[in-house]
Amino acid sequence: ERTATVAQKYGLTARETEVFTLWATGHGAKSIEEKLVLSSATVRPHIRHIYEKLDVHSRAELIELLEGTQVQ
């Protein structure tokens, strides 16, 4: 639920939201590739765009952002 709130707040696309949800819950790029049937050439740019949109530089910062988000 927090990931959906953050995704909406920061204007993530539907696919970015899917990647973001998996990434934020500890899945690695390879796992995301397999679950969403995407290539690494697709997953890595999605992760980079997510970091840019959320203005974070690491998974730790991403988790801090999620933990600080109020769910409505």
Coordinates of N, CA and C in Angstrom, one line a residue:
E1 N 0.8 -1.2 0.0 CA 0.0 0.0 0.0 C 0.9 1.3 0.0
R2 N 1.9 1.2 0.8 CA 2.9 2.4 0.8 C 3.5 2.6 -0.6
T3 N 3.8 1.5 -1.2 CA 4.5 1.6 -2.6 C 3.5 2.3 -3.5
A4 N 2.2 1.9 -3.5 CA 1.2 2.5 -4.4 C 1.1 4.0 -4.1
T5 N 1.1 4.4 -2.8 CA 1.0 5.8 -2.4 C 2.2 6.6 -2.9
V6 N 3.4 6.0 -2.8 CA 4.6 6.7 -3.2 C 4.6 6.8 -4.8
A7 N 4.2 5.7 -5.4 CA 4.2 5.6 -6.9 C 3.3 6.7 -7.5
Q8 N 2.1 6.9 -6.8 CA 1.2 7.9 -7.3 C 1.7 9.3 -7.0
K9 N 2.2 9.5 -5.9 CA 2.7 10.8 -5.5 C 3.8 11.3 -6.4
Y10 N 4.7 10.4 -6.8 CA 5.9 10.7 -7.6 C 5.6 10.5 -9.1
G11 N 4.5 10.1 -9.5 CA 4.1 10.0 -10.9 C 4.8 8.8 -11.7
L12 N 5.0 7.7 -11.0 CA 5.5 6.5 -11.6 C 4.5 5.9 -12.6
T13 N 5.0 5.4 -13.7 CA 4.2 4.7 -14.7 C 3.7 3.4 -14.1
A14 N 2.8 2.8 -14.8 CA 2.3 1.5 -14.3 C 3.4 0.5 -14.2
R15 N 4.3 0.4 -15.2 CA 5.4 -0.6 -15.2 C 6.4 -0.2 -14.2
E16 N 6.7 1.1 -14.1 CA 7.7 1.5 -13.0 C 7.1 1.1 -11.6
T17 N 5.8 1.2 -11.4 CA 5.2 0.9 -10.2 C 5.4 -0.6 -9.9
E18 N 5.2 -1.4 -10.9 CA 5.4 -2.9 -10.7 C 6.9 -3.2 -10.3
V19 N 7.8 -2.5 -11.1 CA 9.2 -2.7 -10.8 C 9.6 -2.2 -9.4
F20 N 9.1 -1.0 -9.1 CA 9.3 -0.4 -7.8 C 8.8 -1.3 -6.6
T21 N 7.6 -1.8 -6.8 CA 7.1 -2.7 -5.7 C 8.0 -3.9 -5.4
L22 N 8.4 -4.5 -6.5 CA 9.3 -5.7 -6.3 C 10.7 -5.2 -5.8
W23 N 11.2 -4.2 -6.3 CA 12.5 -3.7 -5.9 C 12.5 -3.3 -4.4
A24 N 11.4 -2.6 -4.0 CA 11.3 -2.1 -2.6 C 11.1 -3.3 -1.6
T25 N 10.6 -4.4 -2.1 CA 10.4 -5.6 -1.2 C 11.5 -6.6 -1.3
G26 N 12.7 -6.1 -1.8 CA 13.9 -6.9 -1.7 C 14.2 -7.8 -2.9
H27 N 13.4 -7.7 -4.0 CA 13.8 -8.5 -5.2 C 14.9 -7.9 -5.9
G28 N 15.8 -8.7 -6.4 CA 16.9 -8.2 -7.3 C 16.4 -8.0 -8.7
A29 N 17.3 -7.4 -9.5 CA 17.0 -7.2 -10.9 C 16.7 -8.5 -11.6
K30 N 17.4 -9.5 -11.4 CA 17.2 -10.8 -12.0 C 15.8 -11.4 -11.7
S31 N 15.4 -11.3 -10.5 CA 14.1 -11.7 -10.0 C 13.0 -10.9 -10.7
I32 N 13.2 -9.6 -10.8 CA 12.2 -8.8 -11.5 C 12.1 -9.1 -12.9
E33 N 13.2 -9.4 -13.6 CA 13.2 -9.8 -15.0 C 12.4 -11.0 -15.2
E34 N 12.6 -12.0 -14.3 CA 11.9 -13.3 -14.4 C 10.4 -13.1 -14.1
K35 N 10.1 -12.4 -13.0 CA 8.7 -12.2 -12.6 C 7.8 -11.4 -13.6
L36 N 8.5 -10.4 -14.2 CA 7.7 -9.5 -15.1 C 8.0 -9.8 -16.6
V37 N 8.8 -10.9 -16.8 CA 9.2 -11.3 -18.2 C 9.8 -10.1 -19.0
L38 N 10.8 -9.5 -18.4 CA 11.5 -8.3 -19.0 C 13.0 -8.6 -19.1
S39 N 13.7 -8.0 -20.0 CA 15.1 -8.1 -20.2 C 15.8 -7.2 -19.2
S40 N 17.1 -7.5 -18.9 CA 17.8 -6.6 -18.0 C 18.0 -5.2 -18.6
A41 N 18.0 -5.1 -20.0 CA 18.0 -3.8 -20.7 C 16.8 -3.0 -20.5
T42 N 15.7 -3.6 -20.0 CA 14.5 -2.9 -19.7 C 14.4 -2.6 -18.2
V43 N 14.7 -3.6 -17.3 CA 14.6 -3.4 -15.9 C 15.5 -2.3 -15.4
R44 N 16.8 -2.3 -15.8 CA 17.7 -1.4 -15.2 C 17.3 0.1 -15.5
P45 N 16.9 0.4 -16.7 CA 16.4 1.8 -16.9 C 15.2 2.2 -16.1
H46 N 14.3 1.2 -15.9 CA 13.2 1.4 -15.0 C 13.6 1.8 -13.6
I47 N 14.6 1.0 -13.1 CA 15.1 1.3 -11.7 C 15.8 2.7 -11.7
R48 N 16.5 3.0 -12.7 CA 17.2 4.3 -12.8 C 16.1 5.4 -12.8
H49 N 15.1 5.3 -13.6 CA 14.0 6.3 -13.7 C 13.3 6.4 -12.3
I50 N 13.1 5.3 -11.7 CA 12.4 5.3 -10.3 C 13.3 6.1 -9.4
Y51 N 14.6 5.9 -9.3 CA 15.5 6.6 -8.4 C 15.5 8.1 -8.8
E52 N 15.5 8.4 -10.0 CA 15.5 9.8 -10.4 C 14.2 10.5 -10.0
K53 N 13.0 9.9 -10.3 CA 11.7 10.5 -9.9 C 11.6 10.6 -8.4
L54 N 12.1 9.6 -7.6 CA 12.0 9.7 -6.2 C 13.1 10.5 -5.5
D55 N 14.1 10.9 -6.3 CA 15.3 11.6 -5.8 C 16.0 10.9 -4.7
V56 N 16.2 9.6 -5.0 CA 17.0 8.7 -4.1 C 18.2 8.2 -4.8
H57 N 19.2 7.7 -4.1 CA 20.4 7.3 -4.7 C 20.8 5.8 -4.3
S58 N 20.0 5.2 -3.5 CA 20.2 3.8 -3.1 C 18.9 3.2 -2.6
R59 N 19.0 1.9 -2.5 CA 17.8 1.2 -2.0 C 17.5 1.5 -0.6
A60 N 18.6 1.8 0.2 CA 18.4 2.2 1.6 C 17.6 3.5 1.6
E61 N 17.9 4.5 0.8 CA 17.2 5.8 0.7 C 15.7 5.5 0.3
L62 N 15.5 4.6 -0.6 CA 14.2 4.3 -1.1 C 13.4 3.8 0.0
I63 N 13.9 2.9 0.8 CA 13.2 2.3 2.0 C 12.9 3.3 3.0
E64 N 13.9 4.2 3.3 CA 13.6 5.3 4.2 C 12.4 6.2 3.7
L65 N 12.4 6.5 2.4 CA 11.3 7.2 1.9 C 10.0 6.5 2.1
L66 N 10.0 5.2 1.8 CA 8.7 4.4 2.0 C 8.3 4.4 3.5
E67 N 9.3 4.2 4.4 CA 9.0 4.2 5.8 C 8.4 5.5 6.3
G68 N 8.8 6.6 5.7 CA 8.4 7.9 6.1 C 7.1 8.3 5.5
T69 N 6.5 7.5 4.6 CA 5.3 7.8 3.9 C 4.1 7.5 4.7
Q70 N 3.2 8.4 4.8 CA 1.9 8.2 5.5 C 0.9 7.6 4.5
V71 N 0.3 6.5 4.9 CA -0.7 5.8 4.0 C -2.0 6.4 4.4
Q72 N -2.8 6.8 3.4 CA -4.1 7.4 3.6 C -5.2 6.5 3.4

